[in-house]
Short mmCIF file of C-alpha atoms in Angstrom, two decimals:
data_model
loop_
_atom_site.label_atom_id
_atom_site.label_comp_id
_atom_site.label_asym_id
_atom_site.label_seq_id
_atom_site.Cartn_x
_atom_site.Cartn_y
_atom_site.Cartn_z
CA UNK A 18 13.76 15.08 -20.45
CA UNK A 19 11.76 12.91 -18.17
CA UNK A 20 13.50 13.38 -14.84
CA UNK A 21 11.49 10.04 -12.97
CA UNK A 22 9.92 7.12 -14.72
CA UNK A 23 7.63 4.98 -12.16
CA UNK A 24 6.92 1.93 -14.46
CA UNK A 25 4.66 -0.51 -13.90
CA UNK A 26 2.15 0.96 -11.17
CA UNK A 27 -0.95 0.61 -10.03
CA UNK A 28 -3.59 2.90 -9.87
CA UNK A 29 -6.85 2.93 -8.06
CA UNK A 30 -8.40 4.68 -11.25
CA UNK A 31 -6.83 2.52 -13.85
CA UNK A 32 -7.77 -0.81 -14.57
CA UNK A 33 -3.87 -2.03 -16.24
CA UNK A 34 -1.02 -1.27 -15.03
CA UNK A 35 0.32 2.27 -15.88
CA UNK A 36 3.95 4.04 -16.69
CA UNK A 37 4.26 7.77 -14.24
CA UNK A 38 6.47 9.90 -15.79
CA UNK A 39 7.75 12.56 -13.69
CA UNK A 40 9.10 15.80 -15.00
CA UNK A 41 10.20 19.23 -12.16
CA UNK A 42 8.82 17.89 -9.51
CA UNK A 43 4.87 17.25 -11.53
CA UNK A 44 3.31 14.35 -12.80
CA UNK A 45 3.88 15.15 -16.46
CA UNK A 46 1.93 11.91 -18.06
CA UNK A 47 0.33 8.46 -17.23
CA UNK A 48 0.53 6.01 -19.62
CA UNK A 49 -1.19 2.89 -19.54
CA UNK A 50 0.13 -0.20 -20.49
CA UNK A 51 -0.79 -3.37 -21.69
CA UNK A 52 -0.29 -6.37 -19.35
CA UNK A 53 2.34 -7.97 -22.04
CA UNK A 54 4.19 -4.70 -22.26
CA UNK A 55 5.84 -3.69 -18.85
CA UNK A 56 7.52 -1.07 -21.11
CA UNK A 57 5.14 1.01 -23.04
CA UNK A 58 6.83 2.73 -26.34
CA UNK A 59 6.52 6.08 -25.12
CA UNK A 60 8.22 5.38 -21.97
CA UNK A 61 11.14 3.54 -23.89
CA UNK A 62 11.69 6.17 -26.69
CA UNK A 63 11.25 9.04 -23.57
CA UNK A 64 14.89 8.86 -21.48
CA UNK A 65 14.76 9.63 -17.67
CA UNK A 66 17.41 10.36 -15.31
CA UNK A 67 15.81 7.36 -13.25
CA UNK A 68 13.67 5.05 -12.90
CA UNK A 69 11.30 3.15 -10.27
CA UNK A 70 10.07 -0.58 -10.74
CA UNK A 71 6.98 -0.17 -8.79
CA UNK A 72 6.51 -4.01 -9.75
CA UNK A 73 3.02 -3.87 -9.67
CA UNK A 74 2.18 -2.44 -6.39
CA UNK A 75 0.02 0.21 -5.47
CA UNK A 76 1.30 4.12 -5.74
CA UNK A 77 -0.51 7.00 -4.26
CA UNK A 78 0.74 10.42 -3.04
CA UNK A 79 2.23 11.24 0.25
CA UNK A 80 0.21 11.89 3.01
CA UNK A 81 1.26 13.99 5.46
CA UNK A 82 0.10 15.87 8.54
CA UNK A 83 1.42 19.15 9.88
CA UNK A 84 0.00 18.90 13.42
CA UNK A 85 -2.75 16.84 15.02
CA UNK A 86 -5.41 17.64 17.94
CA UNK A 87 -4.73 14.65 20.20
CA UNK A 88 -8.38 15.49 22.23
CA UNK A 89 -10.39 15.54 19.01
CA UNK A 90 -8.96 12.20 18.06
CA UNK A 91 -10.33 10.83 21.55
CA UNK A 92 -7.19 9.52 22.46
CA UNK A 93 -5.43 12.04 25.11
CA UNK A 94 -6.36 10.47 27.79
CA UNK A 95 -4.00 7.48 26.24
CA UNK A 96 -1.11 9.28 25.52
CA UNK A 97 1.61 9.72 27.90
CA UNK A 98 3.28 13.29 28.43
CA UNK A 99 6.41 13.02 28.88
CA UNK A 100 8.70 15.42 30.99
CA UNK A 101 12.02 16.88 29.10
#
């Protein structure tokens, strides 16, 4: 069973708007869809514990940063230390 259905994204690689279906934790398919069908058949005959109207809008991966070197991003001298 699908655990995570994000339906009607968008993609930068895809052209129409596509169906994620999300399965322990991995991307298990993408389905595309055709502009008239928000709902592709796969999607609808594949139950998920939930689901995510994305309603057209953009989806990428998190992005995330463990740690950052404020002096190589050239702005230490803007950043105020503060004493704790």
């Amino acid at each position: 069973m699908t655990d995570l259905i994000i339906k009607n994204a968008r993609l930068a690689t895809h052209k129409t708007l596509v169906n994620i279906l999300i399965t322990d934790q991995h991307i298990a398919r993408i389905e595309e869809i055709a502009d008239d069908n928000a709902n592709s058949q796969d999607s609808q005959s594949n139950p998920a514990a939930a689901s995510y109207d994305a309603q057209g809008n953009f989806v990428c991966g998190g992005f995330y940063d463990s740690h950052i070197h404020l002096d190589k991003a050239c702005i230490l001298d803007r950043c105020t230390i503060a004493n704790i």
